[in-house]
mmCIF file of C-alpha atoms and ligand atoms in Angstrom:
data_model
loop_
_atom_site.group_PDB
_atom_site.id
_atom_site.type_symbol
_atom_site.label_atom_id
_atom_site.label_comp_id
_atom_site.label_asym_id
_atom_site.label_seq_id
_atom_site.Cartn_x
_atom_site.Cartn_y
_atom_site.Cartn_z
ATOM 1 C CA MET H 1 79.347 23.474 8.581
ATOM 2 C CA LYS H 2 81.091 25.994 10.793
ATOM 3 C CA ARG H 3 83.547 28.544 9.380
ATOM 4 C CA THR H 4 85.657 30.961 11.380
ATOM 5 C CA ASN H 5 87.649 33.994 10.391
ATOM 6 C CA ASP H 6 90.335 34.675 13.015
ATOM 7 C CA GLY H 7 89.016 35.154 16.535
ATOM 8 C CA GLY H 8 85.411 34.516 15.590
ATOM 9 C CA ALA H 9 84.217 37.218 17.979
ATOM 10 C CA ARG H 10 80.773 37.384 16.375
ATOM 11 C CA ARG H 11 78.690 34.249 15.901
ATOM 12 C CA ILE H 12 76.285 34.444 12.971
ATOM 13 C CA VAL H 13 73.846 31.723 11.931
ATOM 14 C CA VAL H 14 73.083 31.561 8.202
ATOM 15 C CA ILE H 15 69.679 30.043 7.415
ATOM 16 C CA SER H 16 69.573 28.874 3.815
ATOM 17 C CA THR H 17 66.194 28.772 2.016
ATOM 18 C CA GLY H 18 67.089 28.670 -1.697
ATOM 19 C CA GLY H 19 66.619 31.350 -4.369
ATOM 20 C CA THR H 20 68.890 32.404 -7.201
ATOM 21 C CA ILE H 21 71.829 32.619 -4.795
ATOM 22 C CA ALA H 22 71.511 28.806 -4.588
ATOM 23 C CA SER H 23 70.316 28.198 -8.158
ATOM 24 C CA ARG H 24 72.156 26.124 -10.775
ATOM 25 C CA TRP H 25 71.437 25.290 -14.381
ATOM 26 C CA GLN H 26 69.075 22.308 -14.650
ATOM 27 C CA GLY H 27 69.242 21.756 -18.401
ATOM 28 C CA THR H 28 66.229 23.908 -19.262
ATOM 29 C CA GLY H 29 66.517 26.729 -16.745
ATOM 30 C CA TYR H 30 67.792 27.571 -13.274
ATOM 31 C CA ALA H 31 66.424 26.227 -9.996
ATOM 32 C CA ALA H 32 67.556 26.300 -6.378
ATOM 33 C CA ASP H 33 69.553 23.210 -5.416
ATOM 34 C CA ALA H 34 72.884 24.274 -3.848
ATOM 35 C CA SER H 35 73.178 23.609 -0.114
ATOM 36 C CA GLY H 36 73.705 26.332 2.459
ATOM 37 C CA ASP H 37 77.297 25.157 2.937
ATOM 38 C CA ASP H 38 77.926 25.434 -0.808
ATOM 39 C CA VAL H 39 76.425 28.927 -0.886
ATOM 40 C CA LEU H 40 78.468 30.022 2.121
ATOM 41 C CA ALA H 41 81.648 28.613 0.577
ATOM 42 C CA THR H 42 81.321 31.132 -2.288
ATOM 43 C CA ALA H 43 81.754 34.122 0.043
ATOM 44 C CA PRO H 44 84.745 35.327 2.047
ATOM 45 C CA LEU H 45 84.009 35.875 5.743
ATOM 46 C CA PRO H 46 84.304 39.281 7.361
ATOM 47 C CA GLU H 47 86.982 39.513 10.044
ATOM 48 C CA ASP H 48 86.141 38.145 13.488
ATOM 49 C CA VAL H 49 83.058 36.289 12.307
ATOM 50 C CA THR H 50 82.124 32.661 12.899
ATOM 51 C CA VAL H 51 79.312 31.223 10.797
ATOM 52 C CA GLU H 52 77.092 28.188 11.263
ATOM 53 C CA VAL H 53 74.694 27.077 8.539
ATOM 54 C CA VAL H 54 71.142 25.792 8.862
ATOM 55 C CA ASP H 55 69.731 24.230 5.673
ATOM 56 C CA LEU H 56 66.058 24.898 6.255
ATOM 57 C CA PHE H 57 64.636 24.312 2.774
ATOM 58 C CA ASN H 58 65.645 24.950 -0.814
ATOM 59 C CA VAL H 59 63.040 26.620 -3.015
ATOM 60 C CA ASN H 60 62.835 29.403 -5.531
ATOM 61 C CA SER H 61 60.837 31.963 -3.675
ATOM 62 C CA SER H 62 57.915 32.221 -6.090
ATOM 63 C CA ARG H 63 57.040 28.820 -4.540
ATOM 64 C CA MET H 64 57.191 30.151 -0.985
ATOM 65 C CA THR H 65 54.126 29.397 1.152
ATOM 66 C CA ALA H 66 52.959 30.683 4.514
ATOM 67 C CA ALA H 67 54.050 27.320 5.967
ATOM 68 C CA HIS H 68 57.627 27.953 4.732
ATOM 69 C CA GLN H 69 57.574 31.475 6.130
ATOM 70 C CA LEU H 70 56.222 30.357 9.513
ATOM 71 C CA ALA H 71 58.788 27.536 9.722
ATOM 72 C CA LEU H 72 61.472 30.145 9.099
ATOM 73 C CA LEU H 73 59.985 32.451 11.747
ATOM 74 C CA ARG H 74 60.070 29.564 14.248
ATOM 75 C CA THR H 75 63.664 28.745 13.306
ATOM 76 C CA VAL H 76 64.738 32.367 13.743
ATOM 77 C CA GLN H 77 63.206 32.552 17.203
ATOM 78 C CA ASP H 78 64.609 29.149 18.222
ATOM 79 C CA THR H 79 68.055 30.268 17.011
ATOM 80 C CA PHE H 80 67.875 33.422 19.114
ATOM 81 C CA ALA H 81 67.057 31.308 22.180
ATOM 82 C CA ASP H 82 70.827 30.759 22.239
ATOM 83 C CA PRO H 83 72.283 33.929 23.812
ATOM 84 C CA GLY H 84 75.642 33.182 22.173
ATOM 85 C CA VAL H 85 74.239 33.922 18.701
ATOM 86 C CA ASP H 86 74.944 37.522 17.629
ATOM 87 C CA GLY H 87 72.845 37.671 14.492
ATOM 88 C CA ILE H 88 71.124 35.752 11.702
ATOM 89 C CA VAL H 89 71.489 35.951 7.930
ATOM 90 C CA VAL H 90 68.751 34.393 5.794
ATOM 91 C CA THR H 91 69.582 33.605 2.161
ATOM 92 C CA HIS H 92 66.329 33.798 0.179
ATOM 93 C CA GLY H 93 64.995 34.145 -3.344
ATOM 94 C CA THR H 94 64.384 37.729 -4.304
ATOM 95 C CA ASP H 95 60.898 37.225 -5.775
ATOM 96 C CA THR H 96 59.071 37.105 -2.419
ATOM 97 C CA LEU H 97 61.889 38.206 -0.126
ATOM 98 C CA GLU H 98 59.991 41.354 0.868
ATOM 99 C CA GLU H 99 57.080 39.253 2.160
ATOM 100 C CA THR H 100 59.182 36.945 4.300
ATOM 101 C CA ALA H 101 61.259 39.851 5.625
ATOM 102 C CA PHE H 102 58.128 41.731 6.681
ATOM 103 C CA LEU H 103 56.555 38.686 8.383
ATOM 104 C CA LEU H 104 59.767 38.169 10.362
ATOM 105 C CA ASP H 105 59.937 41.864 11.216
ATOM 106 C CA LEU H 106 56.366 42.016 12.531
ATOM 107 C CA HIS H 107 57.310 39.278 15.032
ATOM 108 C CA HIS H 108 60.859 40.376 15.797
ATOM 109 C CA ALA H 109 61.378 41.389 19.422
ATOM 110 C CA ASP H 110 65.127 40.855 19.695
ATOM 111 C CA ALA H 111 67.883 43.479 19.639
ATOM 112 C CA ARG H 112 69.937 41.162 17.442
ATOM 113 C CA PRO H 113 69.458 41.535 13.691
ATOM 114 C CA VAL H 114 68.002 39.265 11.058
ATOM 115 C CA VAL H 115 69.422 40.168 7.641
ATOM 116 C CA LEU H 116 67.902 38.796 4.430
ATOM 117 C CA THR H 117 69.908 38.676 1.253
ATOM 118 C CA GLY H 118 70.047 36.820 -2.041
ATOM 119 C CA ALA H 119 71.237 37.301 -5.590
ATOM 120 C CA GLN H 120 70.018 38.339 -9.014
ATOM 121 C CA ARG H 121 72.588 36.162 -10.770
ATOM 122 C CA PRO H 122 72.888 32.458 -10.122
ATOM 123 C CA PHE H 123 75.218 30.368 -8.008
ATOM 124 C CA GLY H 124 78.694 29.618 -9.313
ATOM 125 C CA THR H 125 78.792 32.135 -12.165
ATOM 126 C CA GLY H 126 81.769 34.443 -12.640
ATOM 127 C CA ASP H 127 79.638 37.594 -12.523
ATOM 128 C CA GLY H 128 77.483 36.442 -9.603
ATOM 129 C CA ASP H 129 76.366 38.989 -7.025
ATOM 130 C CA GLY H 130 75.600 36.347 -4.375
ATOM 131 C CA PRO H 131 79.052 36.195 -2.719
ATOM 132 C CA GLY H 132 79.273 39.986 -2.301
ATOM 133 C CA ASN H 133 75.724 40.253 -0.985
ATOM 134 C CA LEU H 134 76.346 37.422 1.478
ATOM 135 C CA TYR H 135 79.590 39.005 2.694
ATOM 136 C CA ASP H 136 77.798 42.349 3.198
ATOM 137 C CA ALA H 137 74.890 40.668 4.986
ATOM 138 C CA LEU H 138 77.297 38.910 7.368
ATOM 139 C CA GLN H 139 79.015 42.209 8.059
ATOM 140 C CA VAL H 140 75.726 43.945 8.823
ATOM 141 C CA ALA H 141 74.518 41.037 10.986
ATOM 142 C CA ALA H 142 77.768 41.190 12.961
ATOM 143 C CA THR H 143 77.536 44.936 13.447
ATOM 144 C CA VAL H 144 74.089 46.403 14.043
ATOM 145 C CA ARG H 145 71.604 46.064 16.905
ATOM 146 C CA GLU H 146 68.025 47.176 17.470
ATOM 147 C CA LEU H 147 67.128 47.708 13.816
ATOM 148 C CA GLY H 148 64.778 44.741 13.435
ATOM 149 C CA VAL H 149 64.787 42.741 10.220
ATOM 150 C CA LEU H 150 66.855 44.130 7.357
ATOM 151 C CA VAL H 151 67.378 43.532 3.655
ATOM 152 C CA VAL H 152 70.974 43.874 2.438
ATOM 153 C CA PHE H 153 71.499 43.982 -1.307
ATOM 154 C CA ASP H 154 74.018 45.601 -3.635
ATOM 155 C CA GLY H 155 75.666 47.634 -0.865
ATOM 156 C CA ARG H 156 72.371 49.002 0.439
ATOM 157 C CA VAL H 157 70.761 48.345 3.808
ATOM 158 C CA HIS H 158 66.960 48.484 3.766
ATOM 159 C CA ALA H 159 64.337 48.197 6.512
ATOM 160 C CA ALA H 160 62.005 45.240 6.010
ATOM 161 C CA ARG H 161 58.919 47.460 6.159
ATOM 162 C CA GLY H 162 58.190 49.155 2.854
ATOM 163 C CA THR H 163 60.999 47.537 0.897
ATOM 164 C CA VAL H 164 59.947 45.944 -2.389
ATOM 165 C CA LYS H 165 61.660 44.298 -5.321
ATOM 166 C CA THR H 166 61.885 47.093 -7.877
ATOM 167 C CA GLN H 167 64.185 45.534 -10.478
ATOM 168 C CA THR H 168 63.586 42.213 -12.217
ATOM 169 C CA LEU H 169 67.220 41.674 -13.256
ATOM 170 C CA ALA H 170 69.481 44.532 -12.117
ATOM 171 C CA ALA H 171 71.761 44.004 -9.128
ATOM 172 C CA ASP H 172 70.181 46.885 -7.177
ATOM 173 C CA ALA H 173 67.020 44.837 -6.792
ATOM 174 C CA PHE H 174 65.341 46.435 -3.757
ATOM 175 C CA SER H 175 64.191 49.839 -2.588
ATOM 176 C CA ASP H 176 61.381 51.524 -0.725
ATOM 177 C CA PRO H 177 59.842 53.841 -3.336
ATOM 178 C CA SER H 178 58.225 55.884 -0.532
ATOM 179 C CA ALA H 179 61.253 56.298 1.765
ATOM 180 C CA GLU H 180 64.999 56.666 1.945
ATOM 181 C CA ARG H 181 67.136 53.582 2.351
ATOM 182 C CA LEU H 182 68.320 52.797 5.893
ATOM 183 C CA GLY H 183 72.026 52.779 5.192
ATOM 184 C CA ARG H 184 74.970 51.443 3.241
ATOM 185 C CA VAL H 185 77.543 48.687 3.612
ATOM 186 C CA GLY H 186 80.930 48.505 1.979
ATOM 187 C CA PHE H 187 84.653 49.093 2.506
ATOM 188 C CA SER H 188 84.380 47.386 5.941
ATOM 189 C CA ARG H 189 81.843 49.937 7.130
ATOM 190 C CA VAL H 190 78.170 49.787 7.924
ATOM 191 C CA ASP H 191 76.604 53.250 7.861
ATOM 192 C CA ILE H 192 73.106 53.486 9.309
ATOM 193 C CA GLU H 193 71.399 56.750 8.415
ATOM 194 C CA ARG H 194 67.979 56.437 10.017
ATOM 195 C CA GLN H 195 65.950 54.357 12.443
ATOM 196 C CA PRO H 196 63.328 52.024 10.905
ATOM 197 C CA GLU H 197 59.717 52.571 11.903
ATOM 198 C CA ARG H 198 58.277 49.454 13.472
ATOM 199 C CA PRO H 199 55.145 48.661 15.498
ATOM 200 C CA ALA H 200 55.401 46.758 18.779
ATOM 201 C CA PRO H 201 56.240 43.167 17.839
ATOM 202 C CA LEU H 202 53.668 40.386 17.776
ATOM 203 C CA PRO H 203 54.254 37.173 19.747
ATOM 204 C CA LEU H 204 55.056 33.984 17.825
ATOM 205 C CA PRO H 205 51.711 32.731 16.462
ATOM 206 C CA ALA H 206 50.640 29.234 17.504
ATOM 207 C CA ALA H 207 50.595 28.154 13.839
ATOM 208 C CA ALA H 208 54.340 28.854 13.581
ATOM 209 C CA ARG H 209 55.011 26.080 16.086
ATOM 210 C CA THR H 210 53.420 23.430 13.874
ATOM 211 C CA ALA H 211 53.689 24.651 10.272
ATOM 212 C CA ILE H 212 55.543 22.176 8.054
ATOM 213 C CA PRO H 213 56.552 23.376 4.552
ATOM 214 C CA GLY H 214 54.971 21.190 1.894
ATOM 215 C CA ALA H 215 52.724 19.283 4.321
ATOM 216 C CA THR H 216 49.292 18.397 2.965
ATOM 217 C CA GLY H 217 46.139 16.826 4.320
ATOM 218 C CA PRO H 218 45.920 16.149 8.058
ATOM 219 C CA ASP H 219 49.625 16.989 8.523
ATOM 220 C CA ALA H 220 49.130 20.542 7.282
ATOM 221 C CA THR H 221 48.504 23.283 9.824
ATOM 222 C CA PRO H 222 45.334 25.101 8.716
ATOM 223 C CA LEU H 223 46.280 28.637 7.693
ATOM 224 C CA PRO H 224 43.976 31.468 6.632
ATOM 225 C CA ARG H 225 43.622 32.205 2.941
ATOM 226 C CA VAL H 226 44.572 35.797 2.059
ATOM 227 C CA ASP H 227 44.246 37.008 -1.533
ATOM 228 C CA ILE H 228 45.238 40.046 -3.581
ATOM 229 C CA VAL H 229 42.823 41.390 -6.215
ATOM 230 C CA THR H 230 43.947 44.149 -8.590
ATOM 231 C CA HIS H 231 41.640 46.837 -9.944
ATOM 232 C CA HIS H 232 41.988 48.280 -13.449
ATOM 233 C CA SER H 233 39.895 50.028 -16.074
ATOM 234 C CA ASP H 234 36.934 47.756 -16.887
ATOM 235 C CA GLY H 235 37.374 46.133 -13.478
ATOM 236 C CA ASP H 236 34.327 44.575 -11.816
ATOM 237 C CA PRO H 237 33.770 42.764 -8.503
ATOM 238 C CA PHE H 238 33.985 39.283 -10.065
ATOM 239 C CA LEU H 239 37.495 38.346 -8.857
ATOM 240 C CA PHE H 240 36.993 40.023 -5.477
ATOM 241 C CA ASN H 241 33.819 37.981 -4.951
ATOM 242 C CA ALA H 242 35.605 34.872 -6.199
ATOM 243 C CA ALA H 243 38.177 35.362 -3.450
ATOM 244 C CA VAL H 244 35.405 35.568 -0.861
ATOM 245 C CA ALA H 245 33.783 32.440 -2.343
ATOM 246 C CA ALA H 246 37.147 30.640 -2.184
ATOM 247 C CA GLY H 247 37.173 31.205 1.569
ATOM 248 C CA ALA H 248 39.513 34.181 1.834
ATOM 249 C CA ARG H 249 39.563 35.557 5.356
ATOM 250 C CA GLY H 250 41.579 38.547 4.228
ATOM 251 C CA ILE H 251 41.734 40.363 0.884
ATOM 252 C CA VAL H 252 44.028 43.111 -0.338
ATOM 253 C CA LEU H 253 42.239 45.209 -2.935
ATOM 254 C CA GLU H 254 45.035 46.691 -5.037
ATOM 255 C CA ALA H 255 43.235 49.810 -6.142
ATOM 256 C CA THR H 256 44.112 52.530 -8.635
ATOM 257 C CA GLY H 257 45.600 55.889 -7.665
ATOM 258 C CA ALA H 258 45.441 56.801 -3.993
ATOM 259 C CA GLY H 259 43.018 53.920 -3.317
ATOM 260 C CA ASN H 260 40.085 54.097 -5.728
ATOM 261 C CA ALA H 261 37.795 51.548 -7.396
ATOM 262 C CA THR H 262 34.096 51.555 -8.386
ATOM 263 C CA PRO H 263 30.750 51.738 -6.559
ATOM 264 C CA GLU H 264 30.173 48.062 -7.445
ATOM 265 C CA ILE H 265 33.462 47.048 -5.855
ATOM 266 C CA VAL H 266 32.664 49.178 -2.801
ATOM 267 C CA ALA H 267 29.409 47.213 -2.437
ATOM 268 C CA ALA H 268 31.317 43.924 -2.695
ATOM 269 C CA VAL H 269 33.754 45.122 -0.036
ATOM 270 C CA ALA H 270 30.878 46.062 2.287
ATOM 271 C CA ASP H 271 29.335 42.590 1.839
ATOM 272 C CA ALA H 272 32.675 40.888 2.499
ATOM 273 C CA VAL H 273 33.331 42.957 5.620
ATOM 274 C CA ALA H 274 29.820 42.102 6.868
ATOM 275 C CA GLU H 275 30.772 38.428 6.486
ATOM 276 C CA GLY H 276 33.883 38.958 8.635
ATOM 277 C CA VAL H 277 36.455 39.227 5.836
ATOM 278 C CA LEU H 278 39.300 41.675 6.582
ATOM 279 C CA VAL H 279 39.829 44.014 3.630
ATOM 280 C CA ALA H 280 42.866 46.234 3.088
ATOM 281 C CA VAL H 281 43.188 48.728 0.236
ATOM 282 C CA SER H 282 46.595 49.222 -1.374
ATOM 283 C CA THR H 283 47.476 50.731 -4.716
ATOM 284 C CA ARG H 284 49.123 49.639 -7.929
ATOM 285 C CA VAL H 285 51.034 52.965 -7.982
ATOM 286 C CA PRO H 286 54.659 52.338 -6.913
ATOM 287 C CA ALA H 287 55.138 55.221 -4.433
ATOM 288 C CA GLY H 288 53.204 57.443 -2.022
ATOM 289 C CA PRO H 289 50.495 56.993 0.598
ATOM 290 C CA LEU H 290 46.876 55.899 0.218
ATOM 291 C CA ALA H 291 44.473 58.804 0.836
ATOM 292 C CA GLU H 292 40.736 59.361 1.337
ATOM 293 C CA ILE H 293 40.031 61.881 -1.412
ATOM 294 C CA TYR H 294 37.402 60.527 -3.806
ATOM 295 C CA THR H 295 33.845 59.281 -3.450
ATOM 296 C CA GLY H 296 31.862 57.483 -6.191
ATOM 297 C CA GLY H 297 33.835 54.279 -5.617
ATOM 298 C CA GLY H 298 36.951 55.914 -4.215
ATOM 299 C CA ALA H 299 38.910 55.475 -0.983
ATOM 300 C CA VAL H 300 36.368 57.544 0.973
ATOM 301 C CA ASP H 301 33.701 54.932 0.177
ATOM 302 C CA LEU H 302 35.995 51.913 0.590
ATOM 303 C CA VAL H 303 36.884 53.076 4.116
ATOM 304 C CA ALA H 304 33.200 53.703 4.877
ATOM 305 C CA ALA H 305 32.545 50.115 3.720
ATOM 306 C CA GLY H 306 34.972 48.863 6.378
ATOM 307 C CA ALA H 307 38.249 48.541 4.464
ATOM 308 C CA VAL H 308 41.568 49.712 5.933
ATOM 309 C CA LEU H 309 44.039 51.757 3.890
ATOM 310 C CA THR H 310 47.606 50.456 3.838
ATOM 311 C CA GLY H 311 49.570 53.695 4.320
ATOM 312 C CA THR H 312 52.655 53.375 2.126
ATOM 313 C CA LEU H 313 52.766 49.559 2.214
ATOM 314 C CA ARG H 314 52.273 47.819 -1.119
ATOM 315 C CA SER H 315 50.106 44.796 -1.776
ATOM 316 C CA ALA H 316 52.474 41.920 -0.996
ATOM 317 C CA GLN H 317 53.436 43.313 2.407
ATOM 318 C CA ALA H 318 49.831 44.391 3.102
ATOM 319 C CA ARG H 319 48.871 40.768 2.501
ATOM 320 C CA ILE H 320 51.448 39.703 5.086
ATOM 321 C CA ALA H 321 49.977 42.226 7.564
ATOM 322 C CA LEU H 322 46.550 40.631 7.011
ATOM 323 C CA LEU H 323 47.989 37.150 7.475
ATOM 324 C CA ALA H 324 49.799 38.175 10.670
ATOM 325 C CA THR H 325 46.629 39.805 12.003
ATOM 326 C CA LEU H 326 44.559 36.702 11.321
ATOM 327 C CA LEU H 327 47.194 34.417 12.872
ATOM 328 C CA ALA H 328 47.475 36.621 15.954
ATOM 329 C CA ASP H 329 43.860 37.458 16.446
ATOM 330 C CA GLY H 330 41.777 35.322 14.108
ATOM 331 C CA GLY H 331 39.904 33.601 16.863
ATOM 332 C CA SER H 332 39.035 36.679 18.889
ATOM 333 C CA GLY H 333 35.621 37.122 17.279
ATOM 334 C CA ASP H 334 35.903 40.853 17.915
ATOM 335 C CA PRO H 335 36.013 42.635 14.532
ATOM 336 C CA ALA H 336 36.855 46.015 16.086
ATOM 337 C CA ARG H 337 39.873 44.547 17.866
ATOM 338 C CA THR H 338 41.005 42.684 14.766
ATOM 339 C CA THR H 339 40.703 45.800 12.602
ATOM 340 C CA ALA H 340 42.614 47.851 15.184
ATOM 341 C CA LEU H 341 45.444 45.307 15.124
ATOM 342 C CA LEU H 342 45.518 45.322 11.318
ATOM 343 C CA ARG H 343 45.659 49.115 11.305
ATOM 344 C CA ARG H 344 48.565 49.050 13.745
ATOM 345 C CA LEU H 345 50.531 46.600 11.593
ATOM 346 C CA LEU H 346 49.814 48.514 8.398
ATOM 347 C CA GLU H 347 50.509 51.950 9.735
ATOM 348 C CA GLY H 348 53.654 50.936 11.537
ATOM 349 C CA PRO H 349 55.222 53.038 14.207
ATOM 350 C CA VAL H 350 53.695 53.395 17.614
ATOM 351 C CA ARG H 351 56.641 55.201 19.101
ATOM 352 C CA ALA H 352 55.464 55.282 22.697
ATOM 353 C CA GLU H 353 55.140 51.521 23.083
ATOM 354 C CA PRO H 354 57.799 50.185 25.457
ATOM 355 C CA ALA H 355 57.964 46.739 23.811
ATOM 356 C CA LEU H 356 59.875 48.336 20.945
ATOM 357 C CA ALA H 357 63.354 48.667 22.454
ATOM 358 C CA THR H 358 64.863 50.707 19.660
ATOM 359 C CA GLY H 359 67.326 52.604 21.810
ATOM 360 C CA GLY H 360 66.293 55.961 20.382
ATOM 361 C CA SER H 361 67.098 57.547 17.090
ATOM 362 C CA ARG H 362 70.300 56.340 15.563
ATOM 363 C CA SER H 363 72.396 57.982 12.966
ATOM 364 C CA ALA H 364 75.512 56.055 13.609
ATOM 365 C CA THR H 365 78.498 54.928 11.674
ATOM 366 C CA ALA H 366 79.511 51.484 12.815
ATOM 367 C CA VAL H 367 82.754 49.848 11.756
ATOM 368 C CA ALA H 368 81.864 46.343 10.691
ATOM 369 C CA GLY H 369 82.590 43.669 13.233
ATOM 370 C CA ARG H 370 83.584 46.080 15.955
ATOM 371 C CA ALA H 371 80.460 47.982 16.905
HETATM 372 N N1 LIG R 401 63.280 33.185 -8.861
HETATM 373 C C1 LIG R 401 64.251 33.527 -7.879
HETATM 374 C C2 LIG R 401 63.679 33.373 -6.485
HETATM 375 O O1 LIG R 401 62.992 34.243 -6.000
HETATM 376 C C3 LIG R 401 64.718 34.875 -8.062
HETATM 377 C C4 LIG R 401 65.830 35.258 -7.176
HETATM 378 O O2 LIG R 401 66.150 34.625 -6.193
HETATM 379 O O3 LIG R 401 66.435 36.297 -7.519
HETATM 380 O O4 LIG R 401 63.911 32.372 -5.872
#
């Protein structure tokens, strides 16, 4: 479906993927089943915006797979092959939205925005937040440039990097506990307060050309297994080693504190790294950076064993950085190069790199639809 508001000066493509914004009562609970057209029909359109809808898939995002995310990445890049498109909005479940947003952002080399949004309350309910979030996302997509991939929710604009779901039910579902939000949207204005920090973008991985959501057997594109293992009091290397035995090519160790575990887990990490497994260390603490402070099983020893600290990225996005590294560089056979790439994706900004055409620092107020 195509909808136009007045002149239709800005052309936005909405890619629908499911989530609560598309979820209806199924008799026992809610599940995504409304089409992209139905979801779009719930929202008014900002002035001067034309919208086209792509129904890509329809899942609640706890069922998202790397094949779904890569199919979406391919669709985003194919959509931007049309120079007449001004921006993309992706409607997505909130549960894993931060993972998909970050994967898209790591590969996003276009000045035009991709804006992810969704809802905490389901489709077609009187108190639903989906229509307002979709309207705001369209406004942001029609307004900003050179900010990469964004998350728009409850009047806030967030950078993909670092943003996590911090509320299970409340409307203000997302934030970056280690950084300020990027901006605000509302009252026909989009106010951008800072420039997101982004590494030079990766090229589209070969697997994104062939990945088919839900494909199994010979039709499925082989994708690397990447696991997350959480440490806690009483923790031992059993689950970490189980991940290695299951064929994980990347593992996020979600450590305690600023990145600490035990000497036994450090030994397991060293063995895994020696076998070619990429290991990143994040933390179960919501905010703040990882830091090499402690020995005796701490971050000092984990780094010495070959693991990479994740900066201020939390586990789900660190896992995406591992996946992107393996997809980009998995066949290189050069562990030093692979680790350097992972470090670049985890740590983020490499300001001097020309491939990142950010247009300098931006503290702009843009009037929606006219910037
Ligand atoms: N379970 C839903 C999903 O992630 C939650 C949501 O969209 O808010 O698809």
